[in-house]
XYZ file of N, CA and C in Angstrom:
183
model
N 98.252 72.950 117.846
C 98.507 73.619 119.104
C 97.289 73.516 119.973
N 97.478 73.035 121.174
C 96.369 72.960 122.127
C 96.404 74.134 123.080
N 95.271 74.830 123.137
C 95.229 75.999 123.999
C 94.422 75.680 125.271
N 94.863 76.319 126.346
C 94.157 76.201 127.624
C 93.067 77.219 127.677
N 92.202 77.165 128.657
C 91.003 78.053 128.790
C 91.328 79.543 128.673
N 92.397 80.010 129.229
C 92.709 81.458 129.287
C 93.819 81.834 128.258
N 93.973 81.023 127.230
C 94.949 81.325 126.208
C 94.267 81.565 124.842
N 94.955 82.343 124.014
C 94.513 82.555 122.639
C 95.759 82.707 121.782
N 95.570 82.463 120.485
C 96.705 82.517 119.553
C 96.300 83.366 118.331
N 97.240 84.156 117.880
C 97.100 84.897 116.628
C 98.009 84.200 115.617
N 97.446 83.658 114.549
C 98.187 82.880 113.577
C 98.265 83.607 112.303
N 99.479 83.909 111.871
C 99.714 84.668 110.630
C 100.243 83.722 109.542
N 99.676 83.912 108.324
C 100.177 83.163 107.175
C 100.500 84.214 106.162
N 101.749 84.164 105.649
C 102.199 85.099 104.632
C 102.288 84.335 103.314
N 101.469 84.778 102.326
C 101.503 84.103 101.006
C 102.726 84.498 100.227
N 103.000 83.752 99.202
C 104.123 83.996 98.305
C 104.033 85.436 97.683
N 102.845 85.929 97.533
C 102.626 87.263 96.978
C 102.689 88.361 98.030
N 102.964 87.996 99.306
C 103.055 88.934 100.376
C 101.709 89.193 101.092
N 100.700 88.528 100.635
C 99.356 88.709 101.266
C 99.389 88.070 102.665
N 98.651 88.679 103.608
C 98.642 88.213 104.962
C 97.220 87.700 105.297
N 97.223 86.505 105.839
C 95.967 85.937 106.354
C 96.157 85.810 107.878
N 95.138 86.244 108.604
C 95.195 86.230 110.066
C 94.100 85.341 110.575
N 94.436 84.442 111.487
C 93.467 83.554 112.125
C 93.631 83.739 113.646
N 92.549 83.661 114.344
C 92.568 83.642 115.806
C 92.012 82.358 116.317
N 92.653 81.789 117.266
C 92.159 80.550 117.847
C 92.206 80.713 119.406
N 91.127 80.328 120.034
C 91.055 80.430 121.496
C 90.075 79.346 122.002
N 90.343 78.832 123.139
C 89.436 77.959 123.802
C 88.122 78.656 124.140
N 88.272 79.981 124.524
C 87.111 80.788 124.830
C 87.252 82.119 124.115
N 86.588 82.255 122.964
C 86.710 83.467 122.147
C 86.116 84.659 122.822
N 85.227 84.437 123.815
C 84.638 85.539 124.533
C 85.452 85.962 125.775
N 86.503 85.209 126.059
C 87.384 85.580 127.182
C 88.323 86.730 126.771
N 89.008 87.239 127.775
C 89.943 88.386 127.549
C 90.972 88.089 126.531
N 91.654 86.928 126.588
C 92.727 86.576 125.663
C 92.126 86.510 124.213
N 90.988 85.896 124.070
C 90.370 85.784 122.747
C 90.004 87.145 122.180
N 89.415 88.003 123.027
C 89.030 89.351 122.548
C 90.225 90.196 122.186
N 91.341 90.102 122.978
C 92.528 90.814 122.643
C 93.088 90.355 121.312
N 93.147 89.060 121.066
C 93.667 88.556 119.781
C 92.778 89.016 118.632
N 91.469 89.017 118.806
C 90.533 89.497 117.753
C 90.810 90.961 117.435
N 90.957 91.782 118.490
C 91.251 93.209 118.282
C 92.583 93.387 117.579
N 93.575 92.597 117.924
C 94.894 92.715 117.254
C 94.769 92.317 115.802
N 94.030 91.252 115.513
C 93.840 90.844 114.114
C 93.138 91.914 113.322
N 92.111 92.519 113.878
C 91.385 93.580 113.169
C 92.327 94.737 112.881
N 93.156 95.116 113.833
C 94.050 96.251 113.671
C 95.102 95.893 112.616
N 95.575 94.695 112.638
C 96.558 94.248 111.672
C 95.989 94.319 110.240
N 94.766 93.894 110.096
C 94.174 93.848 108.758
C 93.693 95.191 108.255
N 93.334 96.129 109.164
C 92.648 97.343 108.756
C 93.487 98.616 108.913
N 94.560 98.566 109.601
C 95.339 99.801 109.931
C 96.643 99.783 109.114
N 96.635 100.529 108.018
C 97.807 100.576 107.148
C 99.031 101.164 107.826
N 98.841 102.096 108.710
C 99.939 102.659 109.475
C 100.598 101.622 110.380
N 99.762 100.812 111.023
C 100.255 99.724 111.873
C 100.974 98.664 111.034
N 100.452 98.402 109.854
C 101.106 97.402 108.973
C 102.490 97.904 108.558
N 102.589 99.176 108.204
C 103.876 99.818 107.809
C 104.882 99.787 108.994
N 104.353 100.036 110.187
C 105.253 100.047 111.359
C 105.788 98.655 111.616
N 104.963 97.590 111.461
C 105.403 96.247 111.640
C 106.462 95.894 110.593
N 106.223 96.290 109.332
C 107.148 95.935 108.279
C 108.477 96.659 108.493
N 108.460 97.877 108.994
C 109.698 98.569 109.331
C 110.478 97.814 110.407
N 109.697 97.258 111.362
C 110.290 96.538 112.482
C 111.039 95.249 112.073
N 110.601 94.683 110.975
C 111.251 93.378 110.537
C 112.332 93.679 109.549
N 112.485 94.887 109.109
C 113.598 95.236 108.235
C 113.507 94.639 106.870
N 114.636 94.113 106.396
C 114.773 93.533 105.065
C 114.486 92.063 105.022
N 113.565 91.610 105.828
C 113.288 90.163 105.843
C 112.907 89.727 104.461
């Protein structure tokens, strides 16, 4: 995926064991989009309540 200057991507990889790996990619990691993706990645990895809320949202996937 090729990103433009004001774009960022949050890339999730779900392992067979259910483990989640989060990567952030941005043309400019110090730009607003990069910083927002980094903050979202940190929240996803560190906030168990947020993780549970997301899992409830996907149902019985």
